[in-house]
């Protein structure tokens, strides 16, 4: 029987890590990244960069390979419709909470983490850690800097004005938001040491802008 730590060790060489898990009828183990560890590995080989969704394609290739070795299924958050409920799973497996910006916030990592997939086993996985008993860091954050720095006030704590954000990014490709990553996200003081490297942040903003332009 495979253990939680053994799976985690298989993921480390490619910059992924396990993000908790739970057992219902099946055993679900979440896979993700913290900070820019994934960025150190992604793109190391020319073939990694496969358009139109290079990071998704890279993730799929590596996790399918590991799932084959583990004899389990793998589910991805970017495959749908009928998308898997990753945010619900994340809140069930780990101490993450809705943030004023939308993405789940972690008390240690802040907004600098992500969920890239989930391994699903028919049987048990030994050593799944219990969900940590932690509270949302947003509860005691009264200044809410994340809601004050966006150049177009795209966030109000309840909604995200996507068109305003898109218009700004498309007209300001040399802005800090595009070069370094979302300014509102970077304003959050939680988990600063895990913040994405500039080129990592730029990649996500560039891909976000491209995806929205394609839909339009």
mmCIF file of C-alpha atoms in Angstrom:
data_model
loop_
_atom_site.group_PDB
_atom_site.id
_atom_site.type_symbol
_atom_site.label_atom_id
_atom_site.label_comp_id
_atom_site.label_asym_id
_atom_site.label_seq_id
_atom_site.Cartn_x
_atom_site.Cartn_y
_atom_site.Cartn_z
ATOM 1 C CA UNK A 1 0.000 0.000 0.000
ATOM 2 C CA UNK A 2 1.410 3.378 -1.029
ATOM 3 C CA UNK A 3 1.825 6.097 1.573
ATOM 4 C CA UNK A 4 1.105 9.810 1.409
ATOM 5 C CA UNK A 5 4.775 10.680 1.917
ATOM 6 C CA UNK A 6 5.888 8.291 -0.820
ATOM 7 C CA UNK A 7 3.593 10.043 -3.290
ATOM 8 C CA UNK A 8 4.896 13.421 -2.157
ATOM 9 C CA UNK A 9 8.472 12.257 -2.784
ATOM 10 C CA UNK A 10 7.526 11.293 -6.345
ATOM 11 C CA UNK A 11 6.245 14.818 -6.975
ATOM 12 C CA UNK A 12 9.127 16.849 -5.544
ATOM 13 C CA UNK A 13 11.495 16.493 -8.534
ATOM 14 C CA UNK A 14 8.992 18.341 -10.746
ATOM 15 C CA UNK A 15 8.126 21.069 -8.249
ATOM 16 C CA UNK A 16 4.753 19.693 -7.157
ATOM 17 C CA UNK A 17 3.687 18.742 -3.649
ATOM 18 C CA UNK A 18 0.717 17.100 -1.975
ATOM 19 C CA UNK A 19 -1.903 19.468 -0.569
ATOM 20 C CA UNK A 20 -3.873 17.164 1.703
ATOM 21 C CA UNK A 21 -6.466 14.506 1.092
ATOM 22 C CA UNK A 22 -9.537 12.725 2.375
ATOM 23 C CA UNK A 23 -11.366 9.408 2.116
ATOM 24 C CA UNK A 24 -15.027 8.958 1.260
ATOM 25 C CA UNK A 25 -15.974 6.046 -0.970
ATOM 26 C CA UNK A 26 -12.727 6.795 -2.783
ATOM 27 C CA UNK A 27 -9.489 8.337 -1.542
ATOM 28 C CA UNK A 28 -8.699 11.752 -3.025
ATOM 29 C CA UNK A 29 -5.203 13.240 -2.723
ATOM 30 C CA UNK A 30 -4.713 16.826 -3.924
ATOM 31 C CA UNK A 31 -1.642 17.837 -5.906
ATOM 32 C CA UNK A 32 -0.446 21.403 -6.277
ATOM 33 C CA UNK A 33 2.379 23.837 -5.927
ATOM 34 C CA UNK A 34 3.532 26.376 -3.378
ATOM 35 C CA UNK A 35 5.493 29.428 -4.472
ATOM 36 C CA UNK A 36 7.570 29.143 -7.643
ATOM 37 C CA UNK A 37 9.026 25.657 -7.122
ATOM 38 C CA UNK A 38 7.053 24.489 -10.139
ATOM 39 C CA UNK A 39 8.490 27.316 -12.240
ATOM 40 C CA UNK A 40 12.034 26.033 -11.722
ATOM 41 C CA UNK A 41 11.071 22.817 -13.527
ATOM 42 C CA UNK A 42 8.430 23.874 -16.058
ATOM 43 C CA UNK A 43 9.983 24.656 -19.414
ATOM 44 C CA UNK A 44 13.272 22.930 -18.647
ATOM 45 C CA UNK A 45 12.810 20.991 -21.885
ATOM 46 C CA UNK A 46 11.726 22.509 -25.196
ATOM 47 C CA UNK A 47 8.852 20.037 -25.530
ATOM 48 C CA UNK A 48 7.359 21.288 -22.256
ATOM 49 C CA UNK A 49 6.111 24.408 -23.992
ATOM 50 C CA UNK A 50 3.160 23.011 -25.954
ATOM 51 C CA UNK A 51 0.525 25.536 -26.970
ATOM 52 C CA UNK A 52 -2.202 26.557 -26.410
ATOM 53 C CA UNK A 53 -1.995 25.671 -22.691
ATOM 54 C CA UNK A 54 1.647 24.834 -21.937
ATOM 55 C CA UNK A 55 1.435 24.619 -18.145
ATOM 56 C CA UNK A 56 -1.733 22.528 -18.272
ATOM 57 C CA UNK A 57 -0.196 20.230 -20.878
ATOM 58 C CA UNK A 58 3.006 19.893 -18.849
ATOM 59 C CA UNK A 59 1.017 19.150 -15.703
ATOM 60 C CA UNK A 60 -1.100 16.565 -17.490
ATOM 61 C CA UNK A 61 1.940 14.755 -18.894
ATOM 62 C CA UNK A 62 3.734 14.460 -15.556
ATOM 63 C CA UNK A 63 0.744 13.608 -13.387
ATOM 64 C CA UNK A 64 -0.569 10.997 -15.823
ATOM 65 C CA UNK A 65 2.858 9.367 -15.742
ATOM 66 C CA UNK A 66 2.871 9.269 -11.937
ATOM 67 C CA UNK A 67 -0.754 8.090 -11.802
ATOM 68 C CA UNK A 68 0.182 5.184 -14.067
ATOM 69 C CA UNK A 69 2.948 4.182 -11.651
ATOM 70 C CA UNK A 70 0.536 4.465 -8.719
ATOM 71 C CA UNK A 71 -2.258 2.597 -10.534
ATOM 72 C CA UNK A 72 -4.772 5.344 -9.767
ATOM 73 C CA UNK A 73 -6.868 7.881 -11.641
ATOM 74 C CA UNK A 74 -5.957 11.546 -11.944
ATOM 75 C CA UNK A 75 -8.391 14.460 -12.219
ATOM 76 C CA UNK A 76 -7.503 17.968 -13.403
ATOM 77 C CA UNK A 77 -9.147 21.315 -12.560
ATOM 78 C CA UNK A 78 -8.814 22.519 -16.153
ATOM 79 C CA UNK A 79 -10.706 19.639 -17.780
ATOM 80 C CA UNK A 80 -14.415 20.111 -18.334
ATOM 81 C CA UNK A 81 -17.228 21.037 -18.576
ATOM 82 C CA UNK A 82 -18.409 19.171 -15.511
ATOM 83 C CA UNK A 83 -15.316 20.490 -13.780
ATOM 84 C CA UNK A 84 -14.240 18.705 -10.622
ATOM 85 C CA UNK A 85 -15.002 20.704 -7.417
ATOM 86 C CA UNK A 86 -11.401 21.513 -6.539
ATOM 87 C CA UNK A 87 -12.166 24.444 -4.241
ATOM 88 C CA UNK A 88 -14.589 22.288 -2.265
ATOM 89 C CA UNK A 89 -12.037 19.485 -2.089
ATOM 90 C CA UNK A 90 -9.308 21.904 -1.027
ATOM 91 C CA UNK A 91 -11.364 23.277 1.865
ATOM 92 C CA UNK A 92 -12.147 19.721 2.929
ATOM 93 C CA UNK A 93 -8.496 18.622 2.858
ATOM 94 C CA UNK A 94 -6.641 21.690 4.115
ATOM 95 C CA UNK A 95 -7.077 24.942 6.026
ATOM 96 C CA UNK A 96 -7.752 27.230 3.081
ATOM 97 C CA UNK A 97 -10.441 29.894 2.962
ATOM 98 C CA UNK A 98 -12.187 32.189 0.465
ATOM 99 C CA UNK A 99 -10.337 35.484 0.117
ATOM 100 C CA UNK A 100 -11.668 38.939 -0.838
ATOM 101 C CA UNK A 101 -10.048 38.438 -4.247
ATOM 102 C CA UNK A 102 -11.677 35.067 -4.900
ATOM 103 C CA UNK A 103 -8.809 32.528 -4.804
ATOM 104 C CA UNK A 104 -8.435 30.460 -1.649
ATOM 105 C CA UNK A 105 -5.989 31.851 0.883
ATOM 106 C CA UNK A 106 -3.729 29.716 3.066
ATOM 107 C CA UNK A 107 -2.648 30.962 6.527
ATOM 108 C CA UNK A 108 1.019 30.292 5.711
ATOM 109 C CA UNK A 109 1.302 30.443 1.914
ATOM 110 C CA UNK A 110 -1.152 33.283 1.414
ATOM 111 C CA UNK A 111 -2.367 33.424 -2.182
ATOM 112 C CA UNK A 112 0.832 31.889 -3.537
ATOM 113 C CA UNK A 113 -0.300 28.315 -4.014
ATOM 114 C CA UNK A 114 -2.428 26.366 -6.450
ATOM 115 C CA UNK A 115 -4.115 23.027 -7.048
ATOM 116 C CA UNK A 116 -3.017 21.298 -10.241
ATOM 117 C CA UNK A 117 -4.641 17.894 -9.990
ATOM 118 C CA UNK A 118 -5.903 15.121 -7.747
ATOM 119 C CA UNK A 119 -5.029 11.444 -7.530
ATOM 120 C CA UNK A 120 -8.072 9.253 -6.904
ATOM 121 C CA UNK A 121 -7.568 5.784 -5.423
ATOM 122 C CA UNK A 122 -10.052 2.945 -5.009
ATOM 123 C CA UNK A 123 -8.242 1.841 -1.866
ATOM 124 C CA UNK A 124 -6.636 3.518 1.112
ATOM 125 C CA UNK A 125 -3.568 5.747 1.182
ATOM 126 C CA UNK A 126 -1.642 5.555 4.436
ATOM 127 C CA UNK A 127 -0.549 8.632 6.332
ATOM 128 C CA UNK A 128 -2.930 11.300 5.039
ATOM 129 C CA UNK A 129 -2.457 14.193 7.485
ATOM 130 C CA UNK A 130 -5.395 15.536 9.428
ATOM 131 C CA UNK A 131 -6.727 18.894 8.328
ATOM 132 C CA UNK A 132 -4.829 21.581 10.304
ATOM 133 C CA UNK A 133 -6.928 23.613 12.729
ATOM 134 C CA UNK A 134 -6.204 27.115 11.501
ATOM 135 C CA UNK A 135 -8.279 30.229 10.892
ATOM 136 C CA UNK A 136 -8.464 32.492 7.888
ATOM 137 C CA UNK A 137 -5.835 35.243 8.035
ATOM 138 C CA UNK A 138 -8.402 37.568 6.456
ATOM 139 C CA UNK A 139 -10.453 37.579 9.680
ATOM 140 C CA UNK A 140 -7.940 39.821 11.448
ATOM 141 C CA UNK A 141 -6.899 41.816 8.393
ATOM 142 C CA UNK A 142 -8.787 45.082 8.831
ATOM 143 C CA UNK A 143 -6.884 47.223 6.325
ATOM 144 C CA UNK A 144 -7.548 44.867 3.391
ATOM 145 C CA UNK A 145 -4.748 46.264 1.170
ATOM 146 C CA UNK A 146 -5.737 43.786 -1.536
ATOM 147 C CA UNK A 147 -8.929 45.791 -2.153
ATOM 148 C CA UNK A 148 -7.224 49.184 -2.367
ATOM 149 C CA UNK A 149 -4.396 48.919 -4.873
ATOM 150 C CA UNK A 150 -6.012 47.687 -8.091
ATOM 151 C CA UNK A 151 -5.637 50.489 -10.674
ATOM 152 C CA UNK A 152 -9.216 49.965 -11.892
ATOM 153 C CA UNK A 153 -10.815 48.870 -8.591
ATOM 154 C CA UNK A 154 -11.717 45.496 -10.068
ATOM 155 C CA UNK A 155 -12.246 43.956 -6.614
ATOM 156 C CA UNK A 156 -14.739 44.982 -3.948
ATOM 157 C CA UNK A 157 -14.579 41.905 -1.716
ATOM 158 C CA UNK A 158 -17.694 40.398 -3.247
ATOM 159 C CA UNK A 159 -17.272 40.590 -6.999
ATOM 160 C CA UNK A 160 -14.481 40.703 -9.553
ATOM 161 C CA UNK A 161 -15.003 43.094 -12.462
ATOM 162 C CA UNK A 162 -13.326 41.035 -15.154
ATOM 163 C CA UNK A 163 -14.004 43.441 -18.068
ATOM 164 C CA UNK A 164 -12.349 46.338 -16.203
ATOM 165 C CA UNK A 165 -9.326 44.183 -15.431
ATOM 166 C CA UNK A 166 -9.073 42.933 -19.008
ATOM 167 C CA UNK A 167 -9.349 46.407 -20.512
ATOM 168 C CA UNK A 168 -6.586 47.675 -18.251
ATOM 169 C CA UNK A 169 -4.225 44.787 -18.969
ATOM 170 C CA UNK A 170 -4.742 44.912 -22.726
ATOM 171 C CA UNK A 171 -4.005 48.664 -22.792
ATOM 172 C CA UNK A 172 -1.129 48.545 -20.293
ATOM 173 C CA UNK A 173 1.058 45.618 -21.281
ATOM 174 C CA UNK A 174 4.076 47.235 -19.594
ATOM 175 C CA UNK A 175 2.307 47.722 -16.262
ATOM 176 C CA UNK A 176 3.504 46.123 -13.031
ATOM 177 C CA UNK A 177 0.370 43.966 -13.079
ATOM 178 C CA UNK A 178 1.489 42.379 -16.332
ATOM 179 C CA UNK A 179 5.211 42.269 -15.598
ATOM 180 C CA UNK A 180 5.100 41.032 -12.002
ATOM 181 C CA UNK A 181 1.627 39.599 -11.440
ATOM 182 C CA UNK A 182 -1.675 40.966 -10.154
ATOM 183 C CA UNK A 183 -1.056 44.048 -7.995
ATOM 184 C CA UNK A 184 -3.967 43.243 -5.681
ATOM 185 C CA UNK A 185 -2.644 39.753 -5.086
ATOM 186 C CA UNK A 186 0.850 41.077 -4.390
ATOM 187 C CA UNK A 187 -0.543 43.560 -1.845
ATOM 188 C CA UNK A 188 -1.595 40.759 0.510
ATOM 189 C CA UNK A 189 0.988 40.533 3.341
ATOM 190 C CA UNK A 190 0.327 36.844 4.053
ATOM 191 C CA UNK A 191 2.924 34.418 2.734
ATOM 192 C CA UNK A 192 5.138 37.068 1.135
ATOM 193 C CA UNK A 193 8.176 34.789 1.105
ATOM 194 C CA UNK A 194 6.236 32.365 -1.118
ATOM 195 C CA UNK A 195 5.278 35.010 -3.695
ATOM 196 C CA UNK A 196 5.814 34.028 -7.319
ATOM 197 C CA UNK A 197 8.982 35.055 -9.116
ATOM 198 C CA UNK A 198 8.356 37.947 -11.561
ATOM 199 C CA UNK A 199 8.593 35.717 -14.639
ATOM 200 C CA UNK A 200 6.185 33.234 -13.040
ATOM 201 C CA UNK A 201 3.706 36.005 -12.214
ATOM 202 C CA UNK A 202 4.017 37.444 -15.719
ATOM 203 C CA UNK A 203 3.337 34.046 -17.265
ATOM 204 C CA UNK A 204 0.014 33.695 -15.458
ATOM 205 C CA UNK A 205 -1.104 37.242 -16.309
ATOM 206 C CA UNK A 206 -0.158 36.790 -19.949
ATOM 207 C CA UNK A 207 -2.038 33.487 -20.148
ATOM 208 C CA UNK A 208 -5.042 34.982 -18.386
ATOM 209 C CA UNK A 209 -5.175 37.841 -20.890
ATOM 210 C CA UNK A 210 -4.766 35.513 -23.866
ATOM 211 C CA UNK A 211 -7.492 33.150 -22.696
ATOM 212 C CA UNK A 212 -9.989 35.960 -22.247
ATOM 213 C CA UNK A 213 -9.159 37.474 -25.634
ATOM 214 C CA UNK A 214 -9.750 34.104 -27.305
ATOM 215 C CA UNK A 215 -13.166 33.799 -25.631
ATOM 216 C CA UNK A 216 -14.077 37.308 -26.743
#
